[in-house]
Short mmCIF file of C-alpha atoms in Angstrom, two decimals:
data_model
loop_
_atom_site.label_atom_id
_atom_site.label_comp_id
_atom_site.label_asym_id
_atom_site.label_seq_id
_atom_site.Cartn_x
_atom_site.Cartn_y
_atom_site.Cartn_z
CA MET A 29 0.65 23.92 69.03
CA TYR A 30 -0.97 21.80 66.96
CA ALA A 31 -0.50 22.23 63.27
CA LYS A 32 -2.97 20.90 60.72
CA ASN A 33 -2.07 19.53 57.39
CA VAL A 34 -3.52 20.60 53.96
CA VAL A 35 -3.19 19.05 51.00
CA LEU A 36 -3.69 20.31 46.95
CA ALA A 37 -6.26 18.99 44.44
CA ALA A 38 -8.38 20.28 41.38
CA ALA A 39 -11.60 20.52 41.92
CA GLY A 40 -13.27 23.40 39.77
CA LEU A 41 -14.07 23.44 36.21
CA ALA A 42 -16.43 26.48 35.55
CA LEU A 43 -16.61 29.10 32.52
CA VAL A 44 -15.35 32.62 33.73
CA GLU A 45 -16.34 35.75 31.72
CA GLN A 46 -12.63 36.64 30.25
CA ALA A 47 -11.94 35.11 26.97
CA LEU A 48 -8.25 33.71 28.42
CA GLY A 49 -10.28 30.62 29.99
CA PHE A 50 -12.16 29.42 32.67
CA ASN A 51 -12.05 29.66 35.95
CA ALA A 52 -13.40 28.77 39.58
CA HIS A 53 -12.68 28.15 42.97
CA ARG A 54 -13.19 25.57 44.76
CA HIS A 55 -11.61 23.92 48.29
CA ALA A 56 -11.34 20.49 49.71
CA HIS A 57 -10.14 18.55 52.56
CA GLN A 58 -7.82 14.96 52.01
CA GLN A 59 -10.30 12.60 51.93
CA ALA A 60 -12.83 10.08 50.69
CA LYS A 61 -14.96 11.37 47.68
CA GLU A 62 -17.19 9.39 46.12
CA LYS A 63 -17.15 9.59 41.97
CA ARG A 64 -19.38 7.56 39.84
CA GLY A 65 -19.33 8.33 35.81
CA ASP A 66 -16.62 8.08 33.60
CA ASP A 67 -15.58 11.49 32.40
CA TRP A 68 -12.29 11.28 34.17
CA VAL A 69 -9.92 14.50 34.44
CA ILE A 70 -6.15 13.93 34.87
CA ALA A 71 -3.97 16.43 35.80
CA THR A 72 -0.41 17.48 37.26
CA ILE A 73 -0.10 19.96 40.55
CA ASP A 74 3.31 21.16 42.39
CA GLY A 75 4.70 17.70 40.72
CA GLN A 76 1.50 14.89 41.94
CA VAL A 77 -0.72 13.40 39.10
CA VAL A 78 -4.22 13.68 40.34
CA SER A 79 -7.64 12.20 38.99
CA TRP A 80 -11.14 12.87 39.62
CA ILE A 81 -14.60 12.10 38.05
CA ASN A 82 -16.27 15.66 36.54
CA ASN A 83 -19.90 14.89 37.32
CA TRP A 84 -19.11 14.38 41.22
CA HIS A 85 -21.96 13.83 43.29
CA GLY A 86 -22.32 14.42 46.74
CA PRO A 87 -20.09 15.45 49.92
CA THR A 88 -18.06 11.96 52.25
CA PRO A 89 -17.29 13.82 55.65
CA ALA A 90 -13.74 13.95 56.61
CA ALA A 91 -12.95 11.84 59.26
CA PRO A 92 -12.85 13.40 63.45
CA VAL A 93 -9.13 14.74 64.63
CA ALA A 94 -7.11 12.79 66.86
CA ALA A 95 -6.81 14.42 70.26
CA GLN A 96 -3.17 15.69 70.49
CA SER A 97 -3.32 16.24 74.08
CA THR A 98 -4.81 15.35 77.39
CA THR A 99 -5.68 18.68 77.94
CA THR A 100 -6.65 20.07 74.57
CA VAL A 101 -7.83 18.61 71.31
CA PRO A 102 -7.89 19.64 67.89
CA VAL A 103 -11.01 20.66 66.37
CA VAL A 104 -11.22 21.25 62.36
CA VAL A 105 -14.46 23.06 60.85
CA PRO A 106 -16.61 20.02 59.23
CA THR A 107 -15.72 20.57 55.01
CA PRO A 108 -17.58 18.12 53.04
CA ALA A 109 -15.94 17.78 49.65
CA PRO A 110 -17.21 19.95 47.01
CA VAL A 111 -19.48 20.27 44.71
CA VAL A 112 -17.90 20.63 41.10
CA ALA A 113 -19.38 22.90 38.07
CA ALA A 114 -20.96 21.00 34.79
CA ALA A 115 -18.29 21.31 32.37
CA ALA A 116 -18.26 23.46 30.14
CA PRO A 117 -17.77 23.20 25.99
CA THR A 118 -13.59 23.59 27.22
CA THR A 119 -12.17 23.88 30.81
CA THR A 120 -9.37 24.84 32.15
CA LEU A 121 -8.22 23.34 35.38
CA VAL A 122 -8.55 25.35 39.04
CA THR A 123 -6.59 24.06 41.55
CA SER A 124 -8.29 23.92 45.03
CA TYR A 125 -7.41 24.56 49.20
CA ALA A 126 -7.88 23.48 52.56
CA PRO A 127 -5.86 25.30 54.40
CA LYS A 128 -8.56 26.71 57.19
CA VAL A 129 -9.21 26.14 60.81
CA GLN A 130 -6.85 25.40 63.39
CA ALA A 131 -9.01 25.60 66.61
CA LEU A 132 -8.77 24.45 70.88
CA ALA A 133 -11.78 22.32 72.18
CA ALA A 134 -12.14 22.99 75.98
CA SER A 135 -10.76 20.06 78.28
CA PRO A 136 -14.27 18.87 80.72
CA SER A 137 -13.04 20.55 84.03
CA SER A 138 -11.97 24.18 82.10
CA SER A 139 -14.09 25.04 79.86
CA LYS A 140 -12.92 29.23 79.20
CA ALA A 141 -9.52 27.79 80.00
CA ALA A 142 -8.49 25.66 77.28
CA ALA A 143 -10.68 28.37 75.39
CA ALA A 144 -8.35 31.38 75.66
CA THR A 145 -5.32 28.39 75.22
CA GLY A 146 -3.16 29.04 72.19
CA ALA A 147 -4.36 33.49 72.70
CA VAL A 148 -3.00 35.86 70.68
CA SER A 149 0.58 36.61 72.02
CA ALA A 150 1.73 38.51 68.40
CA LYS A 151 2.07 42.06 69.53
CA GLY A 152 4.03 43.51 66.70
CA ALA A 153 2.71 46.86 65.33
CA TYR A 154 1.93 46.73 61.73
CA SER A 155 3.90 47.85 59.47
CA GLY A 156 1.80 49.41 57.40
CA SER A 157 3.24 47.31 54.05
CA LYS A 158 0.29 45.23 52.22
CA ARG A 159 2.11 41.54 52.06
CA GLY A 160 1.35 39.30 54.77
CA LEU A 161 1.41 35.84 54.96
CA ALA A 162 -1.75 32.96 55.89
CA TYR A 163 -0.55 29.82 57.95
CA ASN A 164 -1.32 27.19 59.94
CA ASP A 165 1.76 26.88 61.70
CA ALA A 166 3.11 29.73 63.35
CA SER A 167 7.05 28.03 62.94
CA LEU A 168 6.95 28.22 59.47
CA VAL A 169 6.74 31.70 59.68
CA SER A 170 9.18 32.92 62.16
CA SER A 171 11.38 30.60 59.20
CA PHE A 172 10.00 33.18 57.30
CA MET A 173 10.13 36.22 58.69
CA SER A 174 13.93 35.30 59.56
CA SER A 175 15.83 35.45 56.15
CA ALA A 176 12.35 36.39 53.80
CA GLY A 177 10.09 38.87 55.81
CA GLU A 178 11.56 41.98 55.66
CA LYS A 179 8.46 43.12 53.27
CA CYS A 180 5.46 41.55 55.34
CA GLY A 181 3.49 43.21 57.52
CA TRP A 182 0.77 41.29 59.24
CA ALA A 183 -0.59 37.46 59.44
CA TYR A 184 -3.66 35.60 59.52
CA ASN A 185 -4.27 31.21 59.89
CA TRP A 186 -8.13 31.65 59.72
CA ASP A 187 -8.05 31.25 63.53
CA SER A 188 -9.05 34.14 67.00
CA SER A 189 -5.53 32.48 68.14
CA SER A 190 -2.92 33.45 66.68
CA ASN A 191 -0.70 30.06 67.85
CA GLY A 192 2.46 31.75 68.69
CA LEU A 193 2.68 34.22 66.54
CA SER A 194 6.59 36.31 65.92
CA ALA A 195 5.88 39.18 68.25
CA ASN A 196 6.81 40.92 64.76
CA LEU A 197 4.17 41.10 62.66
CA ASN A 198 0.46 42.19 63.16
CA TYR A 199 -2.10 39.40 63.67
CA VAL A 200 -5.56 39.40 61.93
CA PRO A 201 -8.29 36.89 63.48
CA MET A 202 -10.88 35.18 61.74
CA LEU A 203 -14.93 33.75 63.20
CA TRP A 204 -13.89 31.74 60.46
CA GLY A 205 -17.44 30.69 60.54
CA PRO A 206 -20.72 31.32 62.93
CA ILE A 207 -20.70 28.09 64.50
CA PRO A 208 -20.04 26.40 68.27
CA THR A 209 -16.81 25.49 67.39
CA HIS A 210 -15.27 28.53 66.83
CA LEU A 211 -17.46 30.92 68.64
CA GLU A 212 -17.20 29.88 71.83
CA ARG A 213 -14.35 30.59 71.99
CA TRP A 214 -14.47 34.21 68.82
CA THR A 215 -15.11 37.08 71.72
CA LYS A 216 -12.03 35.69 74.13
CA ASN A 217 -9.71 35.92 71.70
CA ALA A 218 -11.12 38.51 69.36
CA ASN A 219 -10.79 41.31 72.56
CA ALA A 220 -7.60 39.45 73.48
CA ALA A 221 -6.10 40.30 69.79
CA ILE A 222 -7.04 43.80 70.15
CA GLU A 223 -5.79 44.69 72.95
CA ALA A 224 -2.28 43.21 71.89
CA GLY A 225 -1.55 45.19 68.52
CA SER A 226 -4.71 43.37 66.28
CA THR A 227 -5.87 46.44 64.33
CA HIS A 228 -8.93 44.61 61.96
CA ILE A 229 -10.45 41.81 62.33
CA LEU A 230 -11.54 38.97 59.82
CA SER A 231 -15.19 37.45 58.70
CA PHE A 232 -16.59 34.50 57.56
CA ASN A 233 -14.89 32.63 55.80
CA GLU A 234 -15.83 31.66 51.96
CA CYS A 235 -19.66 31.55 52.56
CA ASP A 236 -20.43 31.53 48.68
CA LEU A 237 -18.78 27.91 48.88
CA PRO A 238 -20.77 24.82 50.22
CA ALA A 239 -16.92 23.27 51.15
CA GLN A 240 -16.68 26.30 53.60
CA CYS A 241 -18.44 28.11 55.41
CA ASN A 242 -21.35 27.64 53.14
CA MET A 243 -24.65 30.43 54.34
CA GLY A 244 -27.00 32.51 52.13
CA ALA A 245 -26.07 35.84 52.26
CA SER A 246 -29.13 37.07 54.55
CA ALA A 247 -28.49 34.72 57.19
CA ALA A 248 -24.07 35.50 56.77
CA ALA A 249 -25.77 39.03 57.17
CA ALA A 250 -27.46 38.75 59.85
CA ALA A 251 -24.61 36.81 61.67
CA HIS A 252 -22.40 39.53 61.31
CA ILE A 253 -24.55 42.12 62.72
CA GLU A 254 -24.51 39.93 65.89
CA HIS A 255 -20.82 39.08 65.61
CA MET A 256 -18.85 41.66 64.28
CA ASN A 257 -20.65 44.93 64.67
CA PRO A 258 -19.32 44.69 68.68
CA TYR A 259 -16.15 45.38 67.90
CA SER A 260 -17.04 48.64 65.44
CA GLY A 261 -14.53 51.04 67.20
CA LYS A 262 -12.92 49.27 68.23
CA ALA A 263 -11.05 47.91 65.56
CA LYS A 264 -11.30 47.54 61.00
CA ILE A 265 -14.13 45.00 60.28
CA GLY A 266 -13.31 42.90 56.74
CA ALA A 267 -17.25 41.28 54.97
CA PRO A 268 -16.97 37.32 54.97
CA ALA A 269 -14.21 36.71 52.54
CA ILE A 270 -15.74 35.52 48.84
CA THR A 271 -13.92 33.06 45.89
CA ASN A 272 -13.55 34.15 42.36
CA SER A 273 -16.62 31.27 41.08
CA ASN A 274 -17.95 32.41 38.57
CA ILE A 275 -20.98 29.38 38.54
CA ALA A 276 -24.27 31.86 39.90
CA GLY A 277 -24.81 32.69 43.78
CA GLN A 278 -21.26 32.23 43.97
CA GLY A 279 -18.30 34.74 44.02
CA LEU A 280 -19.25 38.63 42.79
CA ASP A 281 -22.92 37.32 43.82
CA TRP A 282 -23.01 36.70 46.48
CA LEU A 283 -21.38 39.45 48.13
CA SER A 284 -23.83 41.36 45.89
CA ASP A 285 -26.06 40.13 47.70
CA TRP A 286 -25.02 40.37 50.97
CA VAL A 287 -24.00 43.64 50.79
CA LYS A 288 -27.62 44.06 49.75
CA ALA A 289 -28.71 41.97 52.99
CA CYS A 290 -27.01 44.06 55.44
CA LYS A 291 -28.41 47.58 53.47
CA GLU A 292 -32.15 45.76 54.15
CA ALA A 293 -31.96 45.17 57.48
CA ASP A 294 -32.61 47.76 58.47
CA PRO A 295 -32.89 50.28 56.29
CA GLU A 296 -34.05 53.30 57.65
CA ASP A 297 -30.76 52.92 60.84
CA THR A 298 -27.55 52.63 59.64
CA GLU A 299 -26.24 51.34 63.35
CA LYS A 300 -28.03 48.73 62.44
CA GLN A 301 -26.81 47.04 59.57
CA CYS A 302 -23.72 45.40 59.16
CA LYS A 303 -20.25 47.83 60.16
CA TYR A 304 -17.31 46.74 57.84
CA ASP A 305 -15.22 48.74 56.62
CA PHE A 306 -13.51 46.66 53.55
CA CYS A 307 -14.21 44.05 51.78
CA VAL A 308 -12.46 40.64 51.47
CA THR A 309 -11.76 38.44 48.35
CA HIS A 310 -9.75 35.20 47.29
CA TRP A 311 -8.33 33.75 44.07
CA TYR A 312 -7.42 31.17 42.47
CA SER A 313 -6.84 30.38 38.38
CA PRO A 314 -4.52 30.04 35.69
CA ALA A 315 -0.89 31.88 35.50
CA ASP A 316 -1.75 33.38 31.90
CA ALA A 317 -5.38 35.09 33.28
CA ALA A 318 -3.42 38.07 35.54
CA ASP A 319 -5.74 39.90 34.31
CA THR A 320 -8.41 38.46 36.45
CA LEU A 321 -7.45 39.37 39.11
CA PHE A 322 -7.29 42.31 39.27
CA SER A 323 -10.61 42.45 36.51
CA HIS A 324 -12.12 41.31 39.85
CA LEU A 325 -10.77 43.43 42.42
CA GLU A 326 -12.09 46.08 40.78
CA LYS A 327 -15.44 44.34 40.63
CA VAL A 328 -15.40 43.94 44.57
CA ASN A 329 -14.12 47.33 45.05
CA LYS A 330 -17.21 47.74 43.44
CA ILE A 331 -20.07 46.36 44.54
CA CYS A 332 -18.41 46.98 48.51
CA ASP A 333 -19.29 51.43 47.44
CA GLY A 334 -15.12 51.37 47.36
CA LYS A 335 -14.27 50.63 50.32
CA PRO A 336 -10.87 49.12 50.45
CA VAL A 337 -10.50 45.90 49.51
CA TRP A 338 -8.17 42.75 51.08
CA LEU A 339 -6.47 39.72 49.35
CA THR A 340 -6.86 36.78 51.30
CA GLU A 341 -5.81 34.23 49.12
CA PHE A 342 -4.30 33.69 45.69
CA ALA A 343 -2.42 31.13 43.63
CA PRO A 344 -2.13 31.18 40.14
CA LEU A 345 -2.08 27.21 38.30
CA GLY A 346 0.84 26.38 36.09
CA SER A 347 4.46 24.87 36.09
CA ASP A 348 6.97 25.68 38.76
CA ASP A 349 8.05 28.36 36.38
CA GLN A 350 4.62 29.83 35.08
CA ILE A 351 4.24 30.46 39.15
CA SER A 352 6.66 32.43 40.19
CA SER A 353 7.06 34.77 36.49
CA PHE A 354 3.13 35.58 38.19
CA VAL A 355 4.63 36.01 41.37
CA GLN A 356 7.21 37.59 40.51
CA ALA A 357 5.11 40.44 37.80
CA ASN A 358 1.59 41.21 39.91
CA VAL A 359 2.64 41.51 43.06
CA PRO A 360 4.62 44.80 42.38
CA LYS A 361 1.04 45.70 40.60
CA LEU A 362 -0.88 44.78 43.40
CA ASP A 363 1.21 47.38 45.38
CA ALA A 364 0.29 49.97 43.02
CA VAL A 365 -3.29 48.63 42.90
CA SER A 366 -5.00 52.14 45.55
CA TYR A 367 -7.94 50.74 46.62
CA LEU A 368 -5.86 46.87 47.59
CA ASP A 369 -5.04 47.87 50.98
CA ARG A 370 -3.58 44.01 52.22
CA TYR A 371 -2.84 40.69 50.26
CA ALA A 372 -1.17 37.53 51.31
CA TYR A 373 -0.49 34.53 48.56
CA PHE A 374 -1.47 31.40 49.97
CA MET A 375 0.49 30.29 52.08
CA VAL A 376 3.93 29.47 54.63
CA LYS A 377 3.36 26.27 53.74
CA ASP A 378 6.00 22.61 52.53
CA GLY A 379 5.61 22.51 49.85
CA VAL A 380 4.16 26.24 48.60
CA LEU A 381 6.46 29.36 50.48
CA MET A 382 8.44 26.73 52.14
CA SER A 383 10.63 23.27 52.01
CA GLY A 384 10.83 21.32 54.96
CA ASN A 385 11.54 24.69 57.39
CA SER A 386 13.30 26.35 54.32
CA VAL A 387 11.80 29.23 52.40
CA ASN A 388 12.52 27.72 48.70
CA ALA A 389 12.80 29.65 45.08
CA LEU A 390 8.63 30.80 45.70
CA GLY A 391 9.14 31.63 48.83
CA SER A 392 11.54 34.30 47.90
CA ALA A 393 10.34 35.48 44.34
CA TYR A 394 6.64 36.30 47.47
CA ALA A 395 9.29 38.23 49.16
CA SER A 396 10.70 40.17 47.03
CA ALA A 397 9.07 40.59 44.45
#
């Protein structure tokens, strides 16, 4: 098991159309950030005081991850720091997260064998529950399920290998992005997952965001056709996941462009267009902006011509009490959205839904809501 440590950091400032405030979605790895200027922002998130300068310029690459065994090494997708949008006249701070991908690189002596290392072990049939678990560490999922997982039916980890997920959850593999780290393992792992009982697969992660998959809509459509279309008829296929950023060209704008690019791939032959059965989105905004979550889901559903929607990352920003209240009030509402097929709170992790190896108050709220 190779678990990746992730951190929370604040990084988004952008205007939304909602009168309740402003929201933008950003992801950032724990790394040095070059900052210039004198417009400092300070916030307290999960008990940690963090600060940054508003006019940030340019990413600093993340340091490589050291090998953790003699036969395999963990590989992390190169993820630059996010480009922060220019501040609106007034702002609301929004958290940023980077769980992302754990992948195994092949050893020099056995490339194909290593590619299959940690392949899907979960054979749990999907229970029909919308509620799922986003994770990096499968052992924490086991702890969550043993004490609070009655309403959870599926899980994913931004990767194509479940890495030891408990058999009582249905695993959903993802092709995080069409880059060698993931492509070299995708076909074998996706086939293994489907054979083991996976009924759905996920396409690329946040191509609309420079700090994540970072692809234009047309390029992403072409890559989706190449790497995801072959699974049509074998599993239900998700569109690339988007953020709820309202910066031009991101979020809903990007999804609209992607849907258009898919149709234009071959206007005369739908078999040569993107194959996708549902659309995927993320949402991060203040706890008092819950209405923007549901309006965002509705817009995604409309852009995707009425196809079902998955909400594979979401979390509010606020105090512990505000966050817990948000979860208790809005998770049942998610269950009631007819076109929302699945959702997963971000994430099964120490300090979020867990405290060490135990389910904490927020985890219990998510599990029982």
